[in-house]
mmCIF file of C-alpha atoms in Angstrom:
data_model
loop_
_atom_site.group_PDB
_atom_site.id
_atom_site.type_symbol
_atom_site.label_atom_id
_atom_site.label_comp_id
_atom_site.label_asym_id
_atom_site.label_seq_id
_atom_site.Cartn_x
_atom_site.Cartn_y
_atom_site.Cartn_z
ATOM 1 C CA UNK A 1 107.570 106.489 97.662
ATOM 2 C CA UNK A 2 108.896 103.404 100.100
ATOM 3 C CA UNK A 3 112.432 103.808 101.275
ATOM 4 C CA UNK A 4 114.923 100.693 100.226
ATOM 5 C CA UNK A 5 114.890 97.913 101.571
ATOM 6 C CA UNK A 6 117.584 94.905 102.725
ATOM 7 C CA UNK A 7 117.741 92.031 101.067
ATOM 8 C CA UNK A 8 115.689 90.298 103.895
ATOM 9 C CA UNK A 9 112.862 92.858 103.621
ATOM 10 C CA UNK A 10 113.322 92.612 100.014
ATOM 11 C CA UNK A 11 112.609 88.814 100.676
ATOM 12 C CA UNK A 12 109.478 89.461 103.141
ATOM 13 C CA UNK A 13 108.623 91.420 99.838
ATOM 14 C CA UNK A 14 107.784 89.406 97.836
ATOM 15 C CA UNK A 15 106.532 86.475 99.899
ATOM 16 C CA UNK A 16 103.772 89.015 100.185
ATOM 17 C CA UNK A 17 103.853 89.800 96.738
ATOM 18 C CA UNK A 18 103.387 86.034 95.728
ATOM 19 C CA UNK A 19 100.477 85.296 99.207
ATOM 20 C CA UNK A 20 98.392 88.260 98.193
ATOM 21 C CA UNK A 21 98.540 89.103 102.370
ATOM 22 C CA UNK A 22 100.740 91.502 105.264
ATOM 23 C CA UNK A 23 103.913 89.992 106.086
ATOM 24 C CA UNK A 24 102.804 87.879 109.312
ATOM 25 C CA UNK A 25 105.662 86.555 112.168
ATOM 26 C CA UNK A 26 108.534 84.155 110.876
ATOM 27 C CA UNK A 27 108.628 85.499 107.368
ATOM 28 C CA UNK A 28 112.100 86.075 106.464
ATOM 29 C CA UNK A 29 112.521 89.233 107.816
ATOM 30 C CA UNK A 30 112.604 91.723 110.897
ATOM 31 C CA UNK A 31 108.126 92.146 111.086
ATOM 32 C CA UNK A 32 105.948 93.931 112.766
ATOM 33 C CA UNK A 33 104.053 92.136 115.350
ATOM 34 C CA UNK A 34 101.176 91.836 113.207
ATOM 35 C CA UNK A 35 98.808 92.811 116.286
ATOM 36 C CA UNK A 36 95.928 95.581 114.777
ATOM 37 C CA UNK A 37 93.919 98.846 115.344
ATOM 38 C CA UNK A 38 92.293 99.494 111.481
ATOM 39 C CA UNK A 39 95.177 101.505 110.341
ATOM 40 C CA UNK A 40 97.178 100.678 113.178
ATOM 41 C CA UNK A 41 99.796 98.085 113.591
ATOM 42 C CA UNK A 42 102.292 97.137 116.314
ATOM 43 C CA UNK A 43 105.243 97.290 114.922
ATOM 44 C CA UNK A 44 107.829 96.192 117.197
ATOM 45 C CA UNK A 45 107.237 94.577 121.499
ATOM 46 C CA UNK A 46 109.521 96.207 123.386
ATOM 47 C CA UNK A 47 111.086 97.794 126.823
ATOM 48 C CA UNK A 48 109.683 101.343 125.763
ATOM 49 C CA UNK A 49 106.153 102.432 126.555
ATOM 50 C CA UNK A 50 105.411 105.434 125.433
ATOM 51 C CA UNK A 51 103.959 105.650 122.301
ATOM 52 C CA UNK A 52 104.938 106.794 118.404
ATOM 53 C CA UNK A 53 103.124 106.598 115.334
ATOM 54 C CA UNK A 54 104.797 106.469 112.526
ATOM 55 C CA UNK A 55 102.908 107.389 109.082
ATOM 56 C CA UNK A 56 102.828 105.653 106.136
ATOM 57 C CA UNK A 57 104.726 107.291 102.680
ATOM 58 C CA UNK A 58 102.938 107.214 99.815
ATOM 59 C CA UNK A 59 103.530 103.529 99.253
ATOM 60 C CA UNK A 60 100.917 103.087 101.912
ATOM 61 C CA UNK A 61 103.229 100.796 104.090
ATOM 62 C CA UNK A 62 105.388 100.446 107.074
ATOM 63 C CA UNK A 63 108.033 97.526 105.743
ATOM 64 C CA UNK A 64 110.092 100.740 105.895
ATOM 65 C CA UNK A 65 110.116 101.365 109.867
ATOM 66 C CA UNK A 66 110.421 98.674 110.914
ATOM 67 C CA UNK A 67 114.698 98.759 111.756
ATOM 68 C CA UNK A 68 113.650 102.106 113.625
ATOM 69 C CA UNK A 69 110.712 100.490 115.850
ATOM 70 C CA UNK A 70 113.477 97.869 116.976
ATOM 71 C CA UNK A 71 116.067 100.390 116.986
ATOM 72 C CA UNK A 72 113.824 102.537 119.457
ATOM 73 C CA UNK A 73 112.150 99.689 121.390
ATOM 74 C CA UNK A 74 113.886 100.743 124.890
ATOM 75 C CA UNK A 75 112.310 104.034 124.738
ATOM 76 C CA UNK A 76 109.243 104.010 122.722
ATOM 77 C CA UNK A 77 105.772 101.278 122.121
ATOM 78 C CA UNK A 78 106.635 102.375 118.015
ATOM 79 C CA UNK A 79 103.163 101.467 115.931
ATOM 80 C CA UNK A 80 103.136 102.068 112.080
ATOM 81 C CA UNK A 81 99.890 103.679 110.632
ATOM 82 C CA UNK A 82 98.995 102.227 106.578
ATOM 83 C CA UNK A 83 97.389 104.023 103.855
ATOM 84 C CA UNK A 84 93.229 102.600 103.367
ATOM 85 C CA UNK A 85 93.466 99.625 100.264
ATOM 86 C CA UNK A 86 90.030 99.009 98.375
ATOM 87 C CA UNK A 87 91.814 94.968 98.870
ATOM 88 C CA UNK A 88 91.794 95.396 102.674
ATOM 89 C CA UNK A 89 87.466 97.050 102.339
ATOM 90 C CA UNK A 90 89.002 99.940 103.044
ATOM 91 C CA UNK A 91 88.348 102.997 101.105
ATOM 92 C CA UNK A 92 90.588 105.120 99.934
ATOM 93 C CA UNK A 93 90.954 109.091 101.618
ATOM 94 C CA UNK A 94 88.916 111.569 99.882
ATOM 95 C CA UNK A 95 91.920 113.907 100.594
ATOM 96 C CA UNK A 96 94.133 115.276 103.709
ATOM 97 C CA UNK A 97 91.658 116.631 105.954
ATOM 98 C CA UNK A 98 89.587 113.132 105.353
ATOM 99 C CA UNK A 99 93.140 111.315 106.288
ATOM 100 C CA UNK A 100 93.968 112.641 109.286
ATOM 101 C CA UNK A 101 90.832 112.062 110.521
ATOM 102 C CA UNK A 102 90.422 108.387 110.200
ATOM 103 C CA UNK A 103 94.418 108.335 111.171
ATOM 104 C CA UNK A 104 93.707 111.174 114.369
ATOM 105 C CA UNK A 105 90.933 108.366 115.387
ATOM 106 C CA UNK A 106 92.343 105.442 114.923
ATOM 107 C CA UNK A 107 95.102 107.101 116.792
ATOM 108 C CA UNK A 108 92.616 107.208 119.694
ATOM 109 C CA UNK A 109 91.194 103.828 119.638
ATOM 110 C CA UNK A 110 94.889 102.617 120.495
ATOM 111 C CA UNK A 111 96.363 105.635 122.454
ATOM 112 C CA UNK A 112 92.800 107.201 124.462
ATOM 113 C CA UNK A 113 95.202 110.139 125.904
ATOM 114 C CA UNK A 114 98.649 111.544 125.559
ATOM 115 C CA UNK A 115 101.079 113.233 124.770
ATOM 116 C CA UNK A 116 101.756 111.035 121.456
ATOM 117 C CA UNK A 117 104.611 110.261 119.527
ATOM 118 C CA UNK A 118 103.884 111.342 115.866
ATOM 119 C CA UNK A 119 106.339 111.214 112.648
ATOM 120 C CA UNK A 120 106.959 109.917 109.167
ATOM 121 C CA UNK A 121 109.156 110.231 106.101
ATOM 122 C CA UNK A 122 108.876 111.914 102.950
ATOM 123 C CA UNK A 123 105.105 111.974 102.416
ATOM 124 C CA UNK A 124 104.556 110.534 106.015
ATOM 125 C CA UNK A 125 106.135 113.185 107.587
ATOM 126 C CA UNK A 126 103.943 116.336 106.381
ATOM 127 C CA UNK A 127 100.926 113.653 107.648
ATOM 128 C CA UNK A 128 102.038 113.015 110.789
ATOM 129 C CA UNK A 129 102.592 117.343 110.991
ATOM 130 C CA UNK A 130 98.576 117.955 110.058
ATOM 131 C CA UNK A 131 97.586 114.793 112.695
ATOM 132 C CA UNK A 132 99.945 116.934 115.440
ATOM 133 C CA UNK A 133 98.049 119.926 114.867
ATOM 134 C CA UNK A 134 94.567 117.852 115.026
ATOM 135 C CA UNK A 135 95.687 116.575 118.171
ATOM 136 C CA UNK A 136 97.090 120.294 119.231
ATOM 137 C CA UNK A 137 93.331 121.697 118.050
ATOM 138 C CA UNK A 138 91.737 119.054 120.738
ATOM 139 C CA UNK A 139 94.149 119.715 123.911
ATOM 140 C CA UNK A 140 96.556 117.156 123.656
ATOM 141 C CA UNK A 141 100.337 117.329 123.451
ATOM 142 C CA UNK A 142 102.881 115.365 121.202
ATOM 143 C CA UNK A 143 106.113 114.588 122.200
ATOM 144 C CA UNK A 144 108.354 113.578 120.125
ATOM 145 C CA UNK A 145 107.253 114.951 116.194
ATOM 146 C CA UNK A 146 109.695 113.239 113.759
ATOM 147 C CA UNK A 147 110.195 114.423 110.346
ATOM 148 C CA UNK A 148 112.580 112.163 107.952
ATOM 149 C CA UNK A 149 113.198 113.637 104.638
ATOM 150 C CA UNK A 150 109.968 115.724 104.231
ATOM 151 C CA UNK A 151 109.293 117.997 101.947
ATOM 152 C CA UNK A 152 107.025 121.190 102.651
ATOM 153 C CA UNK A 153 105.641 121.050 98.800
ATOM 154 C CA UNK A 154 104.209 118.504 97.464
ATOM 155 C CA UNK A 155 102.422 118.764 93.750
ATOM 156 C CA UNK A 156 101.013 115.920 91.697
ATOM 157 C CA UNK A 157 102.978 115.433 88.155
ATOM 158 C CA UNK A 158 101.006 117.023 85.732
ATOM 159 C CA UNK A 159 100.469 113.887 83.604
ATOM 160 C CA UNK A 160 97.774 112.258 84.452
ATOM 161 C CA UNK A 161 99.580 108.969 83.927
ATOM 162 C CA UNK A 162 101.789 108.932 86.700
ATOM 163 C CA UNK A 163 102.386 105.304 86.828
ATOM 164 C CA UNK A 164 105.834 105.104 85.074
ATOM 165 C CA UNK A 165 106.785 107.300 88.329
ATOM 166 C CA UNK A 166 105.768 105.227 90.137
ATOM 167 C CA UNK A 167 107.500 102.456 88.743
ATOM 168 C CA UNK A 168 110.133 103.955 89.085
ATOM 169 C CA UNK A 169 109.737 104.715 92.828
ATOM 170 C CA UNK A 170 109.203 101.311 93.733
ATOM 171 C CA UNK A 171 112.117 100.295 91.552
ATOM 172 C CA UNK A 172 114.605 102.506 93.522
ATOM 173 C CA UNK A 173 112.835 101.503 97.155
ATOM 174 C CA UNK A 174 114.403 97.525 96.101
ATOM 175 C CA UNK A 175 118.409 99.201 95.414
ATOM 176 C CA UNK A 176 117.818 99.121 91.687
ATOM 177 C CA UNK A 177 118.549 101.659 89.315
ATOM 178 C CA UNK A 178 114.853 103.301 88.685
ATOM 179 C CA UNK A 179 116.806 104.456 84.617
ATOM 180 C CA UNK A 180 116.443 100.855 83.747
ATOM 181 C CA UNK A 181 112.596 100.146 84.521
ATOM 182 C CA UNK A 182 111.684 103.661 82.973
ATOM 183 C CA UNK A 183 108.722 104.272 79.327
ATOM 184 C CA UNK A 184 105.843 103.884 79.020
ATOM 185 C CA UNK A 185 103.268 102.481 82.612
ATOM 186 C CA UNK A 186 102.546 99.167 81.319
ATOM 187 C CA UNK A 187 106.024 98.506 79.847
ATOM 188 C CA UNK A 188 107.521 99.489 83.213
ATOM 189 C CA UNK A 189 105.011 97.842 85.042
ATOM 190 C CA UNK A 190 106.129 93.973 83.609
ATOM 191 C CA UNK A 191 109.352 94.557 83.771
ATOM 192 C CA UNK A 192 109.419 95.353 87.799
ATOM 193 C CA UNK A 193 107.734 92.669 88.164
ATOM 194 C CA UNK A 194 109.538 90.074 85.668
ATOM 195 C CA UNK A 195 112.375 91.277 87.886
ATOM 196 C CA UNK A 196 110.513 90.747 91.464
ATOM 197 C CA UNK A 197 109.330 87.812 90.300
ATOM 198 C CA UNK A 198 113.065 86.725 89.030
ATOM 199 C CA UNK A 199 113.782 86.963 92.621
ATOM 200 C CA UNK A 200 111.980 84.551 94.030
ATOM 201 C CA UNK A 201 111.612 84.531 97.951
ATOM 202 C CA UNK A 202 114.201 82.949 99.799
ATOM 203 C CA UNK A 203 116.398 79.420 100.338
ATOM 204 C CA UNK A 204 113.556 77.090 99.241
ATOM 205 C CA UNK A 205 111.281 78.662 97.448
ATOM 206 C CA UNK A 206 110.211 78.774 93.729
ATOM 207 C CA UNK A 207 110.166 82.244 91.474
ATOM 208 C CA UNK A 208 107.552 83.577 92.330
ATOM 209 C CA UNK A 209 104.879 84.213 89.218
ATOM 210 C CA UNK A 210 105.250 87.032 87.170
ATOM 211 C CA UNK A 211 101.014 87.782 87.636
ATOM 212 C CA UNK A 212 100.426 87.527 90.893
ATOM 213 C CA UNK A 213 103.567 90.750 91.471
ATOM 214 C CA UNK A 214 101.770 92.294 88.553
ATOM 215 C CA UNK A 215 98.606 92.072 90.132
ATOM 216 C CA UNK A 216 99.791 93.359 93.674
ATOM 217 C CA UNK A 217 101.795 95.888 92.295
ATOM 218 C CA UNK A 218 98.858 97.640 90.026
ATOM 219 C CA UNK A 219 96.997 97.060 93.721
ATOM 220 C CA UNK A 220 100.057 99.075 94.947
ATOM 221 C CA UNK A 221 99.171 101.743 92.448
ATOM 222 C CA UNK A 222 95.746 102.906 92.909
ATOM 223 C CA UNK A 223 96.859 103.421 96.684
ATOM 224 C CA UNK A 224 100.281 105.595 95.603
ATOM 225 C CA UNK A 225 97.747 108.058 93.036
ATOM 226 C CA UNK A 226 94.795 108.124 95.675
ATOM 227 C CA UNK A 227 98.007 109.706 98.205
ATOM 228 C CA UNK A 228 99.238 111.785 95.341
ATOM 229 C CA UNK A 229 95.932 113.207 94.928
ATOM 230 C CA UNK A 230 94.859 113.729 98.781
ATOM 231 C CA UNK A 231 98.285 115.982 98.861
ATOM 232 C CA UNK A 232 99.006 117.714 96.176
ATOM 233 C CA UNK A 233 99.346 121.077 96.304
ATOM 234 C CA UNK A 234 100.027 121.032 99.958
ATOM 235 C CA UNK A 235 102.231 123.543 102.012
ATOM 236 C CA UNK A 236 101.816 123.717 105.694
ATOM 237 C CA UNK A 237 100.042 126.666 106.956
ATOM 238 C CA UNK A 238 100.033 126.478 110.460
ATOM 239 C CA UNK A 239 102.179 125.448 113.195
ATOM 240 C CA UNK A 240 102.890 122.612 115.934
ATOM 241 C CA UNK A 241 104.098 123.309 119.622
ATOM 242 C CA UNK A 242 106.244 120.267 120.096
ATOM 243 C CA UNK A 243 109.880 118.784 120.402
ATOM 244 C CA UNK A 244 110.713 117.452 117.182
ATOM 245 C CA UNK A 245 113.366 115.670 115.105
ATOM 246 C CA UNK A 246 114.025 117.095 111.283
ATOM 247 C CA UNK A 247 116.425 114.518 109.488
ATOM 248 C CA UNK A 248 117.118 115.783 106.013
ATOM 249 C CA UNK A 249 119.517 113.342 103.174
ATOM 250 C CA UNK A 250 122.234 114.154 101.068
ATOM 251 C CA UNK A 251 120.616 116.005 97.907
ATOM 252 C CA UNK A 252 117.262 116.133 98.833
ATOM 253 C CA UNK A 253 116.037 120.004 99.088
ATOM 254 C CA UNK A 254 117.251 121.375 102.266
ATOM 255 C CA UNK A 255 113.644 121.790 103.917
ATOM 256 C CA UNK A 256 115.063 122.696 107.533
ATOM 257 C CA UNK A 257 114.198 125.925 107.881
ATOM 258 C CA UNK A 258 110.795 125.565 106.473
ATOM 259 C CA UNK A 259 110.169 123.319 109.421
ATOM 260 C CA UNK A 260 112.031 125.063 112.026
ATOM 261 C CA UNK A 261 109.106 127.707 111.180
ATOM 262 C CA UNK A 262 106.518 125.663 111.080
ATOM 263 C CA UNK A 263 107.159 124.437 114.815
ATOM 264 C CA UNK A 264 107.000 125.919 117.910
ATOM 265 C CA UNK A 265 109.948 123.752 120.196
ATOM 266 C CA UNK A 266 112.991 122.832 120.305
ATOM 267 C CA UNK A 267 114.617 121.033 116.783
ATOM 268 C CA UNK A 268 117.147 118.754 116.662
ATOM 269 C CA UNK A 269 118.914 118.344 112.900
ATOM 270 C CA UNK A 270 119.826 115.555 112.069
ATOM 271 C CA UNK A 271 121.763 115.520 108.234
ATOM 272 C CA UNK A 272 122.084 112.184 107.246
ATOM 273 C CA UNK A 273 124.561 111.207 104.162
ATOM 274 C CA UNK A 274 122.322 108.999 102.657
ATOM 275 C CA UNK A 275 119.866 109.893 100.152
ATOM 276 C CA UNK A 276 116.002 109.890 100.419
ATOM 277 C CA UNK A 277 115.860 105.867 99.935
ATOM 278 C CA UNK A 278 118.392 105.140 102.526
ATOM 279 C CA UNK A 279 117.558 107.402 105.406
ATOM 280 C CA UNK A 280 115.859 104.505 106.961
ATOM 281 C CA UNK A 281 118.911 101.675 106.569
ATOM 282 C CA UNK A 282 121.513 100.767 108.303
ATOM 283 C CA UNK A 283 124.044 102.554 109.679
ATOM 284 C CA UNK A 284 121.785 105.877 109.169
ATOM 285 C CA UNK A 285 118.910 104.309 111.010
ATOM 286 C CA UNK A 286 120.631 104.173 113.874
ATOM 287 C CA UNK A 287 122.146 107.747 114.162
ATOM 288 C CA UNK A 288 118.535 109.059 113.765
ATOM 289 C CA UNK A 289 117.190 106.522 116.287
ATOM 290 C CA UNK A 290 120.022 108.230 118.254
ATOM 291 C CA UNK A 291 118.599 111.261 117.589
ATOM 292 C CA UNK A 292 115.400 110.410 118.593
ATOM 293 C CA UNK A 293 116.874 109.129 122.374
ATOM 294 C CA UNK A 294 118.966 112.005 123.077
ATOM 295 C CA UNK A 295 115.404 114.060 122.857
ATOM 296 C CA UNK A 296 117.097 116.693 121.479
ATOM 297 C CA UNK A 297 119.896 117.247 123.426
ATOM 298 C CA UNK A 298 120.564 121.488 122.963
ATOM 299 C CA UNK A 299 124.226 121.252 122.023
ATOM 300 C CA UNK A 300 122.631 119.934 118.766
ATOM 301 C CA UNK A 301 119.344 121.718 119.060
ATOM 302 C CA UNK A 302 118.024 125.475 117.554
ATOM 303 C CA UNK A 303 114.877 126.902 118.818
ATOM 304 C CA UNK A 304 112.683 128.393 116.280
ATOM 305 C CA UNK A 305 109.104 130.366 116.853
ATOM 306 C CA UNK A 306 106.187 128.989 115.523
ATOM 307 C CA UNK A 307 104.212 131.374 112.703
ATOM 308 C CA UNK A 308 101.332 132.650 113.343
#
């Protein structure tokens, strides 16, 4: 899934759809710096030098992390990890193990030695958890681990065509009522492309061509589908030694206890009144950043032993 976007972020996404490229500096939204190492992109410059790597959710992009990266820029140098995309010449990962291997190697190209900060929203959190396990098996230290409304059990829908679920997810990420786009895949994509095209790209720009938007949505759907297949049936089976922030959104399943059982360290629990799609938007993103910066103050923390 993709977190809800602000108005400026929505405009930048529409520009991206129109031009079939990554947003660059100068687009009408707070965007990544554009400095890249394979799937890793620097999200925000700042005084902070401790590395924090934030893994994409099922949408495959790192748009939603830019505001959090800016909030944390005094403490961390924050990077986003995007999903492989055949349109960019990279084949999708064949499974979670392959994904973790690729991302761990990419992280090490940026930072050869730890400690490594890791995190992610939704599906990105579970990938970050597994990267943490991989790094620790290599003798590295993870600090901190940030899980933002991340489930502990993922199941791909039984219906072989998950296109309708993708359409509703994109609509909700734009802040729209997803029910208006429900139905068959082709009809939903057509309605979604038309709605996105009608938004334009900002002052002085004409409407985006629906065909261009539709083609980009089809590309994003293929990434979405491959990621859903990669994590189908996932449950955490090991533990991580790390101090952590575990943020839970309102109306999401409460997975805090399950994650606490899988984390051998000090866990700061944060309950956000936002729904799943609003965790990374104001004012909640500042609450999340404050919790991360506070580095797990004892009064708001609990401690659990990791699972064997």
